[in-house]
PDB file of C-alpha atoms and ligand atoms in Angstrom:
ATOM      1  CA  UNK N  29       0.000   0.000   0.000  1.00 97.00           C
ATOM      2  CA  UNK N  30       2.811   2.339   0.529  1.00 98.00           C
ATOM      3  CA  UNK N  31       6.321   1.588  -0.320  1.00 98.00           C
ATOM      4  CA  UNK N  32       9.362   4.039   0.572  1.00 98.00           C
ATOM      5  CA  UNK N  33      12.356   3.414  -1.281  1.00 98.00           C
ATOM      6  CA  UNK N  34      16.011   4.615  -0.700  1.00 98.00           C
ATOM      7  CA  UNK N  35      14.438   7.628   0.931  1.00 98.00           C
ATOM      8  CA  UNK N  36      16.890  10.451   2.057  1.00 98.00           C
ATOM      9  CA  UNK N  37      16.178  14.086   3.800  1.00 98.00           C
ATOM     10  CA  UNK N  38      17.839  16.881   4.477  1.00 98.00           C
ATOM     11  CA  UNK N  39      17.988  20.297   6.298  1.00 97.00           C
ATOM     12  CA  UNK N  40      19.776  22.347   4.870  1.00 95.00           C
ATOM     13  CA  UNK N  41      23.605  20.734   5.186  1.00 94.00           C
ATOM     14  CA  UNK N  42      22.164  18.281   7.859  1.00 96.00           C
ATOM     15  CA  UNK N  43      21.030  15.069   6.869  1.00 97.00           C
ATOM     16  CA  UNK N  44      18.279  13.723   8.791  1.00 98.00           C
ATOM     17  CA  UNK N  45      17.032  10.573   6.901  1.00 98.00           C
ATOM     18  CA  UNK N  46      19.721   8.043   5.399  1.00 98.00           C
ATOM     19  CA  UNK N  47      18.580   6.174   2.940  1.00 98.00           C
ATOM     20  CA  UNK N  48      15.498   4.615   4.308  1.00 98.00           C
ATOM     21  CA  UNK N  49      13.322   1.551   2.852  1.00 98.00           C
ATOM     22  CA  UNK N  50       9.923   0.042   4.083  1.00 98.00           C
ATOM     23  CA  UNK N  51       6.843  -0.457   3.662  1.00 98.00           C
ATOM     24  CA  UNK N  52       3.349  -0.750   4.944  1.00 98.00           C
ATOM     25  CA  UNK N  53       0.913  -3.769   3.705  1.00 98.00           C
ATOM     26  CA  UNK N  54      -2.698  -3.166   3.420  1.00 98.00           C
ATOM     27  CA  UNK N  55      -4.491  -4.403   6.550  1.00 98.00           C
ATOM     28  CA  UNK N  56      -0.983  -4.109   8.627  1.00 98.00           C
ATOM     29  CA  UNK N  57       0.086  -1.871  11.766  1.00 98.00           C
ATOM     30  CA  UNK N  58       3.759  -0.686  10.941  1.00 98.00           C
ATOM     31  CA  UNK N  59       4.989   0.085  14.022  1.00 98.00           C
ATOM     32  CA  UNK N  60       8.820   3.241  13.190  1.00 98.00           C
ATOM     33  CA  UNK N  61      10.486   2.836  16.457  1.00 96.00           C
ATOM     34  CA  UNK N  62      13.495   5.027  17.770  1.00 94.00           C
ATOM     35  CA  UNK N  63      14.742   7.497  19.881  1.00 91.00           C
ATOM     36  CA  UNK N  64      15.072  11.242  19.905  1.00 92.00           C
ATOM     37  CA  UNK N  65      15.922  12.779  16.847  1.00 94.00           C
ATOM     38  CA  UNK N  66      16.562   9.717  14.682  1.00 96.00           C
ATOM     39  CA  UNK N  67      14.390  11.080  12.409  1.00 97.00           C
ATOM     40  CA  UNK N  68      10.664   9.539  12.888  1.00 97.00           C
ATOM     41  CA  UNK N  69       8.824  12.712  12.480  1.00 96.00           C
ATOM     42  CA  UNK N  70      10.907  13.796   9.056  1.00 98.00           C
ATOM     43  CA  UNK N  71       9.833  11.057   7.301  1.00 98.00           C
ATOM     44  CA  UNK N  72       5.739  11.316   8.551  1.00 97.00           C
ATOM     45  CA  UNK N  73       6.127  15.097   7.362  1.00 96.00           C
ATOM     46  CA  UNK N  74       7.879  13.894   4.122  1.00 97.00           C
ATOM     47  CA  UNK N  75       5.441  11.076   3.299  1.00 97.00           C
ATOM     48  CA  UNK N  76       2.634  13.502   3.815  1.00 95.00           C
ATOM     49  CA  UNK N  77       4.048  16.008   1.793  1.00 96.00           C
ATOM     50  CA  UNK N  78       5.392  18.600   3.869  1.00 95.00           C
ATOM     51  CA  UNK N  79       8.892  18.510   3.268  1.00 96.00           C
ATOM     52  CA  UNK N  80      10.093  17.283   0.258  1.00 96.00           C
ATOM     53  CA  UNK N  81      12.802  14.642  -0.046  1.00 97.00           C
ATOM     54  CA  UNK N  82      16.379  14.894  -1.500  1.00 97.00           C
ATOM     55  CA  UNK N  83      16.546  11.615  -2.954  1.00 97.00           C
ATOM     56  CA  UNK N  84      14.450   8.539  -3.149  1.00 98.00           C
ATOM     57  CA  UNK N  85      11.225   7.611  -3.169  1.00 97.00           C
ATOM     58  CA  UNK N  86       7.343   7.576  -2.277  1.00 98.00           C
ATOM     59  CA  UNK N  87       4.601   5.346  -3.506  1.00 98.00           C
ATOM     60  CA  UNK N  88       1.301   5.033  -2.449  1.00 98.00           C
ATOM     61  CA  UNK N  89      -1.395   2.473  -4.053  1.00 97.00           C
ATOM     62  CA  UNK N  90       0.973   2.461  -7.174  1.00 95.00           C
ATOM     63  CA  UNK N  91       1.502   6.237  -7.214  1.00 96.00           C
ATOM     64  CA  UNK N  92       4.073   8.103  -6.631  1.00 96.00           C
ATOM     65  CA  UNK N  93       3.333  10.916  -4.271  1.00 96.00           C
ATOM     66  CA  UNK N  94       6.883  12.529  -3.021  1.00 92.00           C
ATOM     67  CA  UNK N  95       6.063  15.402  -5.436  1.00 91.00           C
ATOM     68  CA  UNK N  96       2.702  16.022  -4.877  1.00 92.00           C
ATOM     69  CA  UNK N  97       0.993  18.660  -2.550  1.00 92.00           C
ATOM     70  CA  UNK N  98      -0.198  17.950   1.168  1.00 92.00           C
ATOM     71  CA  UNK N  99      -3.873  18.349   0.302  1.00 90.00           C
ATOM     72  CA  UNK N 100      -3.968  15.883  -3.046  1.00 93.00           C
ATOM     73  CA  UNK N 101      -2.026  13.372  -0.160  1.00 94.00           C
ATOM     74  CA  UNK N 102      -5.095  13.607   2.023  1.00 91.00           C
ATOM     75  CA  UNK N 103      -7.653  13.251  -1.067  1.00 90.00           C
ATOM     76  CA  UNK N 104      -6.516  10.129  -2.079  1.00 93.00           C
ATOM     77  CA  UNK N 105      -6.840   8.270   1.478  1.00 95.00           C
ATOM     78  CA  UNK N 106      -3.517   9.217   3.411  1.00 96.00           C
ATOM     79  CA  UNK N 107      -4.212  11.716   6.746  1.00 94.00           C
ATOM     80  CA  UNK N 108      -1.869  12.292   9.741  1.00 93.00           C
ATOM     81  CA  UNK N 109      -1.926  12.955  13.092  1.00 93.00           C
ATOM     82  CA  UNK N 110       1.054  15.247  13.572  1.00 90.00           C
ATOM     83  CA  UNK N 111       3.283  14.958  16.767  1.00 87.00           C
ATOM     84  CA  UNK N 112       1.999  17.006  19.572  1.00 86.00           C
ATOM     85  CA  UNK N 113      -1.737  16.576  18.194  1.00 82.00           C
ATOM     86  CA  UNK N 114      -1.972  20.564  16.658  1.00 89.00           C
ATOM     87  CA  UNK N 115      -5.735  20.746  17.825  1.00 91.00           C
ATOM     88  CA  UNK N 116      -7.310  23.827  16.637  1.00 93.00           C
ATOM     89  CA  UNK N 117      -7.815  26.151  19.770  1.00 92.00           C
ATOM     90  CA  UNK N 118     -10.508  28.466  19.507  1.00 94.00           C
ATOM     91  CA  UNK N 119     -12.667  25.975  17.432  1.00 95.00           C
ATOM     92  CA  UNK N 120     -15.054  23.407  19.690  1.00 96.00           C
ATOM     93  CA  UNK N 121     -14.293  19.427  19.941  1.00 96.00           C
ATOM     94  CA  UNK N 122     -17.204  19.281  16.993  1.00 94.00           C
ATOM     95  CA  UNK N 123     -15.887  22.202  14.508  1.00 93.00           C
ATOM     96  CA  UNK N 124     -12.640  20.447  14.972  1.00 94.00           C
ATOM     97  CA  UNK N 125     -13.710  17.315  13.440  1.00 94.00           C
ATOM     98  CA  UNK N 126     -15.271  19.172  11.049  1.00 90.00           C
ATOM     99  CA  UNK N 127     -12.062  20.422   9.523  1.00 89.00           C
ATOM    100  CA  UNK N 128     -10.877  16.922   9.516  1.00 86.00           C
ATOM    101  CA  UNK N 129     -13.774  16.294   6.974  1.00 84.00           C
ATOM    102  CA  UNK N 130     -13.164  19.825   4.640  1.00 76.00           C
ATOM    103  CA  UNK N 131     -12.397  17.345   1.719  1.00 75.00           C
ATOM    104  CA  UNK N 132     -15.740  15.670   1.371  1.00 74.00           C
ATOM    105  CA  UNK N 133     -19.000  16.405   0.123  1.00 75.00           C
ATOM    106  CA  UNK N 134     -21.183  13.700   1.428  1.00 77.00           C
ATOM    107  CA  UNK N 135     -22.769  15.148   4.313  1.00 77.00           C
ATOM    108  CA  UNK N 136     -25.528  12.242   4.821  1.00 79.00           C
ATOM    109  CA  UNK N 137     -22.676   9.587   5.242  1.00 82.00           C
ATOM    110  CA  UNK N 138     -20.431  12.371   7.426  1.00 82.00           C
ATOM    111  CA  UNK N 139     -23.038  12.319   9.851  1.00 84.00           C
ATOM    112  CA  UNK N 140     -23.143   8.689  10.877  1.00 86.00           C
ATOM    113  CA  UNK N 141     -19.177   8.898  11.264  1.00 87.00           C
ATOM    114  CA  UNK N 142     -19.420  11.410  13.880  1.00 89.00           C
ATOM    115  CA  UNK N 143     -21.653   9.175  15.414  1.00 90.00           C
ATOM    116  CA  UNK N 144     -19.072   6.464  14.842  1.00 90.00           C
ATOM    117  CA  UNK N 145     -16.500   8.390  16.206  1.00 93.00           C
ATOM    118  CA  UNK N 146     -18.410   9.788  19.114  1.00 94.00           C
ATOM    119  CA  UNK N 147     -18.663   6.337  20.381  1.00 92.00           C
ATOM    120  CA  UNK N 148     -14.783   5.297  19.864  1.00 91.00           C
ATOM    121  CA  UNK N 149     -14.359   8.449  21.815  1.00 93.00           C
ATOM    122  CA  UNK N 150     -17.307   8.938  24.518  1.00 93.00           C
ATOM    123  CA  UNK N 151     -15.363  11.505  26.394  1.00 93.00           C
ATOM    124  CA  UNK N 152     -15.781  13.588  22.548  1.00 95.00           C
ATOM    125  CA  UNK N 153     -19.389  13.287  22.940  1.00 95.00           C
ATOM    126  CA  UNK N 154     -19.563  14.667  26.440  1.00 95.00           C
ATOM    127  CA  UNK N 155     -17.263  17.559  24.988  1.00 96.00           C
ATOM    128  CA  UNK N 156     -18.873  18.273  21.856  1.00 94.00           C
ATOM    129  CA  UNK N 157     -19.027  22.302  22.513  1.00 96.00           C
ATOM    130  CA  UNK N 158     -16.107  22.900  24.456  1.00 96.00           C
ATOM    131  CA  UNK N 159     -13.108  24.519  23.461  1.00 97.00           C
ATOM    132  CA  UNK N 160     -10.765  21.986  22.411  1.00 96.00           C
ATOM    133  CA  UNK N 161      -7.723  24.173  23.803  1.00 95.00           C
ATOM    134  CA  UNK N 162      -9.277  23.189  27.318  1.00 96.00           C
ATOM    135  CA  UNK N 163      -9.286  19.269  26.603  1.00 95.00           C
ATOM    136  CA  UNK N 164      -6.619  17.119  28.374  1.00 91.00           C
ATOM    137  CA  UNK N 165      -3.501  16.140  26.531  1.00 90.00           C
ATOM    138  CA  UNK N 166      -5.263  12.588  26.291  1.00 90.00           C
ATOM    139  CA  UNK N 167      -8.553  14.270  25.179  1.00 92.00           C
ATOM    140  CA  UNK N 168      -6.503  16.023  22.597  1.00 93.00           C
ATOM    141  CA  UNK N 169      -4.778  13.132  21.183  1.00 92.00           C
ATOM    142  CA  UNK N 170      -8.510  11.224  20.955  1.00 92.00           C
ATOM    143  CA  UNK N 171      -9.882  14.531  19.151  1.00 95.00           C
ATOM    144  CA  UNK N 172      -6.644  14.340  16.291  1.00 94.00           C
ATOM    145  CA  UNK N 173      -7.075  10.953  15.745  1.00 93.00           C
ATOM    146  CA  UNK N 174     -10.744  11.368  15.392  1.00 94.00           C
ATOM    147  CA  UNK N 175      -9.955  14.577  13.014  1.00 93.00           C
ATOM    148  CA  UNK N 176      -7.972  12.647  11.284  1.00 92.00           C
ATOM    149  CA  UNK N 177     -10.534   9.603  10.555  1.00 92.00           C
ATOM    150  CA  UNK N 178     -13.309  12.258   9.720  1.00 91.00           C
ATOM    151  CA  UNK N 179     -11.345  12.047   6.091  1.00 88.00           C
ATOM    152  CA  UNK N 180     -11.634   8.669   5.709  1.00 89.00           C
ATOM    153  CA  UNK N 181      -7.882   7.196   5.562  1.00 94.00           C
ATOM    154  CA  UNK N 182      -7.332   4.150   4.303  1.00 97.00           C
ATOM    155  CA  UNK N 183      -3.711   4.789   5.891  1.00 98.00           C
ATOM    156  CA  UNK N 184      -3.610   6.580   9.256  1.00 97.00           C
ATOM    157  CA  UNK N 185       0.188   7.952  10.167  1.00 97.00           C
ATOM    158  CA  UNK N 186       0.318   9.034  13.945  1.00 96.00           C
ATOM    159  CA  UNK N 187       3.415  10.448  15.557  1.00 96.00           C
ATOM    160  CA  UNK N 188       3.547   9.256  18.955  1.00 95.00           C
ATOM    161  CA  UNK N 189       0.268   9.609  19.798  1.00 94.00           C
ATOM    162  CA  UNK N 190       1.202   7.928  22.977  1.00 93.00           C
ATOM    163  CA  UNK N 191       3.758  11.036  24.379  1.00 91.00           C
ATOM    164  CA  UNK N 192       2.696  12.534  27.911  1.00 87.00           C
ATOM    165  CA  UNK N 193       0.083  10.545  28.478  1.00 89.00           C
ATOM    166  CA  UNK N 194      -0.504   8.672  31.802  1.00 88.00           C
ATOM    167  CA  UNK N 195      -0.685   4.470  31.544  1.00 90.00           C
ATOM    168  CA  UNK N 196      -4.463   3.927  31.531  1.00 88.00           C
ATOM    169  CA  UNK N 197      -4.889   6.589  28.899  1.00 88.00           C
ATOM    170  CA  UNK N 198      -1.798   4.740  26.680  1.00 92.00           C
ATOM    171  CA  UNK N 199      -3.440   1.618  26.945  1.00 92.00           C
ATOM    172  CA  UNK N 200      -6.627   3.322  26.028  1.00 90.00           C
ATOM    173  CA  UNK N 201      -5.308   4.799  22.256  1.00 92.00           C
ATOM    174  CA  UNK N 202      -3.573   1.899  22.310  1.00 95.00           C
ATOM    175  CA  UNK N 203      -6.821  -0.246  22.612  1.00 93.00           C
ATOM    176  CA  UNK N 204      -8.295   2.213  19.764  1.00 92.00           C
ATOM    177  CA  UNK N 205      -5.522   1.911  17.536  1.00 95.00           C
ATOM    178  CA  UNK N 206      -6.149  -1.549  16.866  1.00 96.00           C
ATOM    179  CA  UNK N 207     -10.120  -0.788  17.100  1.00 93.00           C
ATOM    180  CA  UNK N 208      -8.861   1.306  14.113  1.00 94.00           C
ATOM    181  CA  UNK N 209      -7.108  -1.622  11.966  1.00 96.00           C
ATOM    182  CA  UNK N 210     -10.053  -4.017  12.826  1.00 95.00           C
ATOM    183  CA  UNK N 211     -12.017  -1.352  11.042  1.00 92.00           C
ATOM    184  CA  UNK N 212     -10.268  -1.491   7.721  1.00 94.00           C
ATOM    185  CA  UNK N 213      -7.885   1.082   8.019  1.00 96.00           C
ATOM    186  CA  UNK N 214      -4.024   0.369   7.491  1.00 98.00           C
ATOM    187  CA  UNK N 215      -2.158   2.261   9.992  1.00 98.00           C
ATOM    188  CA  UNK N 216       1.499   3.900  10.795  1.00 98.00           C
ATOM    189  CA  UNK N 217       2.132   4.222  14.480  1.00 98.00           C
ATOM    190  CA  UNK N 218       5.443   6.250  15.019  1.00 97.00           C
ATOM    191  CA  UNK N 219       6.802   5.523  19.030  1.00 95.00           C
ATOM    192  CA  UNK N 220       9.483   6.227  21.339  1.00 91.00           C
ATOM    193  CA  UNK N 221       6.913   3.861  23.614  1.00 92.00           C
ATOM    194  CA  UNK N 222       8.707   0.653  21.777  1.00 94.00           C
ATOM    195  CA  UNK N 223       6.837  -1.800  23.997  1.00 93.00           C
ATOM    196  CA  UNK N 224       3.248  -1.199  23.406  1.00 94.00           C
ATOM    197  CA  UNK N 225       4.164   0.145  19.785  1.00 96.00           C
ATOM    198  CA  UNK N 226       5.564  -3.287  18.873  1.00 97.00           C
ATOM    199  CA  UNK N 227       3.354  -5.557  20.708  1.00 96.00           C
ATOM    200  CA  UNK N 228       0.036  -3.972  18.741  1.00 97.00           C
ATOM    201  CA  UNK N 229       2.315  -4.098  15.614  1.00 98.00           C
ATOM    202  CA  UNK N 230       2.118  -6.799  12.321  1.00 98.00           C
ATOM    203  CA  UNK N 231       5.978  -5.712  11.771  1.00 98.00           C
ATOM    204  CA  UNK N 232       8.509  -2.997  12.872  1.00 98.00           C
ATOM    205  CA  UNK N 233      11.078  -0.869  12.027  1.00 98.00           C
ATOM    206  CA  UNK N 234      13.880   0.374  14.203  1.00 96.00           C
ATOM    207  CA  UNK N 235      15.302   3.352  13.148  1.00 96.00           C
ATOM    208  CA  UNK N 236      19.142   4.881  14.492  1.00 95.00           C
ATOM    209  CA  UNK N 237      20.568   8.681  13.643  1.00 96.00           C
ATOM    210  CA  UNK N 238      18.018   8.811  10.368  1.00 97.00           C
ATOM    211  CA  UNK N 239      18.438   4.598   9.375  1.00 97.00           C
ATOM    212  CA  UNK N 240      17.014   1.430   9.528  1.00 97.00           C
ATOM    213  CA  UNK N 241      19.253  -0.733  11.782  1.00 96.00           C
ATOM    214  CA  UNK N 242      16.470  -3.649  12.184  1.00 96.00           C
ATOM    215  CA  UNK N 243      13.262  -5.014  10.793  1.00 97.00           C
ATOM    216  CA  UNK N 244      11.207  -7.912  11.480  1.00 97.00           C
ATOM    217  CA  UNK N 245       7.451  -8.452  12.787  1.00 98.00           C
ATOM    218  CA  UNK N 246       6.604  -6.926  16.106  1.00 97.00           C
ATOM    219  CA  UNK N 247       7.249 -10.443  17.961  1.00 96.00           C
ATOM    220  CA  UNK N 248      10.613 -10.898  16.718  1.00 97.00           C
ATOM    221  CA  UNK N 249      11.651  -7.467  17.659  1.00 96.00           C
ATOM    222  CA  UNK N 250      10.239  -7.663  20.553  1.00 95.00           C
ATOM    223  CA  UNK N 251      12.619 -10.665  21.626  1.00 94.00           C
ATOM    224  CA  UNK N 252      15.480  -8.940  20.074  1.00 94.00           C
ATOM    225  CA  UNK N 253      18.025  -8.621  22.204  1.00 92.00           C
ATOM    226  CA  UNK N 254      19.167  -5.335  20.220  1.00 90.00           C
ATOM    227  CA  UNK N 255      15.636  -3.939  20.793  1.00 90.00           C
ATOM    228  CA  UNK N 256      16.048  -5.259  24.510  1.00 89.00           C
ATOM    229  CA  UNK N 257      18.855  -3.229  25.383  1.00 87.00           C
ATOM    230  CA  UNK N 258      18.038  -0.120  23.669  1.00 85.00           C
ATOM    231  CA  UNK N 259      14.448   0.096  24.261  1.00 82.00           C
ATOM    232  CA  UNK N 260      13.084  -1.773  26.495  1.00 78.00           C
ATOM    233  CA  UNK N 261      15.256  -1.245  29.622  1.00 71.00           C
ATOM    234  CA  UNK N 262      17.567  -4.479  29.525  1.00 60.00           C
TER     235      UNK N 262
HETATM  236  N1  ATP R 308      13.222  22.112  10.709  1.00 55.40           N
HETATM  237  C1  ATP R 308      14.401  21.548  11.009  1.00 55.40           C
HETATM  238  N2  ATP R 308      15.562  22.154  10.707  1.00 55.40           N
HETATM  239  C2  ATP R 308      16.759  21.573  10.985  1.00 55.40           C
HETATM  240  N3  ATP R 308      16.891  20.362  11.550  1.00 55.40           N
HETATM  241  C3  ATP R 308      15.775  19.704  11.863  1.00 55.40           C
HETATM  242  C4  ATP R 308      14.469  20.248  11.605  1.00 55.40           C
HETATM  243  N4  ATP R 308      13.537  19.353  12.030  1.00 55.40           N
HETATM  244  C5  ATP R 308      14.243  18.318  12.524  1.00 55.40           C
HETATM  245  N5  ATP R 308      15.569  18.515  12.422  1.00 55.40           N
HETATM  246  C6  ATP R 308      16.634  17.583  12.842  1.00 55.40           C
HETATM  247  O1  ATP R 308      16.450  16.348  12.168  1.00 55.40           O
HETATM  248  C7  ATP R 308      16.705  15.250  13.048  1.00 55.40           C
HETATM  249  C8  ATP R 308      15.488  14.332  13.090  1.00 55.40           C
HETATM  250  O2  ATP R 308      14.402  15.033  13.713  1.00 55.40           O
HETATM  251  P1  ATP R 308      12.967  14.401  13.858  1.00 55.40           P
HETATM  252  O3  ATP R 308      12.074  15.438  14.411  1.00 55.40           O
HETATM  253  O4  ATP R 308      12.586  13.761  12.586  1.00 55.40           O
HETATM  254  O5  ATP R 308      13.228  13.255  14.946  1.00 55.40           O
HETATM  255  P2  ATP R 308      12.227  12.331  15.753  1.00 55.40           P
HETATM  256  O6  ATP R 308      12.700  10.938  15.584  1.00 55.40           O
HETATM  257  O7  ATP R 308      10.840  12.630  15.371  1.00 55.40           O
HETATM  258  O8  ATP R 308      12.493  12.779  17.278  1.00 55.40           O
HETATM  259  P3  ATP R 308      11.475  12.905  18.518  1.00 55.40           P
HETATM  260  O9  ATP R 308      11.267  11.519  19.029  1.00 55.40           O
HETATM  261  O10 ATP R 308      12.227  13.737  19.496  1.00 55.40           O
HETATM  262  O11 ATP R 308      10.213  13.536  18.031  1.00 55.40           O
HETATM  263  C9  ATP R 308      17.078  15.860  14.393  1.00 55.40           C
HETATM  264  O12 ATP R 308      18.455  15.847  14.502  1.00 55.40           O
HETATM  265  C10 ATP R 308      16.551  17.277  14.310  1.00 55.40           C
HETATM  266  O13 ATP R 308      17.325  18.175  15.055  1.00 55.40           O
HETATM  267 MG1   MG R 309       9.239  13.351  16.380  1.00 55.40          MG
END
């Protein structure tokens, strides 16, 4: 479903993705795991068009989309939930799901996915006309990922939709997450939380200073004594 190939990015002189390759099956949870800085976010913003890659790279359903603009990206079934969730404050819980759906037209089958999403997220409901700046940072993270479903991905990329959150509320978008995949929808979960990212995950990456040092299905890396050390506290 997507497939990115010999990928590399760069600011300015620094280069912050090294020649990365993977890719996400339909169906699958991809689980990009690494630390600070090795360059998770860079390539969610370059596979959703926001920065544009120096070399390599980007197919999705057959096309290539590493030169095409954010908004065409969303159209044709890709939509991100950015790190730090980028809520709209200001706007209610419902206007910001609104803008999640700005793309489509079909306002009789938009209504029965709030509904749908109202009841993966009850705590949405109850906040339907509050100001989403006042939600927690676990309320927040349920209102971007339902933003992000109001357009109807068939791929959902979410960077580390588990940072700052206590336990019960991990396990909860955790929970949803692979509510999400039962659903239909393929997804790309970005972590720094390695544990729960690969033990929800079909197959994982690790990723080191912008490259892929490991690969194999969430089990395997899981048992990896690589993955052990560096992740998972011995
Ligand atoms: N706009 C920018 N200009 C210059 N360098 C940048 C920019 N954005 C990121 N970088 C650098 O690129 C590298 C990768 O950053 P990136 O945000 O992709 O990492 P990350 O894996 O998402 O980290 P984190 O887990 O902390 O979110 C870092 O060294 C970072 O300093
Ligand atoms: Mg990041």
């Amino acid at each position: 479903m997507l497939s990115v190939q010999n990928l590399s990015v760069h600011y300015g002189m620094i280069q912050a993705v090294r020649d990365v390759s993977f890719e996400v099956k339909e169906g699958e949870i991809v689980s990009l795991i690494g630390a600070n800085g090795a360059g998770k976010t860079t390539i969610l913003r370059t596979i959703s068009g926001l920065i544009r890659p120096s070399s390599g790279s980007i197919s999705f359903e057959g096309n290539e989309i590493h030169k095409t603009v954010p908004q065409k990206i969303v159209a044709s079934g890709l939509s991100q939930v950015p790190e730090g969730r980028h809520i709209f404050p200001g706007l209610t819980v419902q206007e910001n799901l609104e803008m999640g759906a700005f793309l489509r037209k079909d306002s009789a089958e938009m209504k029965t996915d709030y509904e749908q999403i109202f009841k993966k997220f009850p705590i949405l409901a109850e906040r339907k006309t509050q100001d989403a700046a006042t939600l927690s940072g676990g309320e927040q993270q349920m209102l971007a990922m339902g933003r992000a479903l109001m357009s109807k991905p068939k791929l959902l990329l979410l960077d580390e939709p588990s940072m700052g959150l206590a336990p019960i509320f991990i396990k909860e978008i955790f929970n949803i997450i692979q509510e999400i995949q039962q659903q239909g929808t393929t997804v790309l979960l970005i972590e720094q939380n390695a544990k729960m990212a690969l033990s929800i995950a079909n197959r994982g990456y690790v990723l080191e200073t912008g490259k892929i040092v490991l690969e194999g299905t969430g089990a395997e890396l899981l048992a990896s004594e690589e993955v052990k050390k560096a992740y998972l506290g011995g």
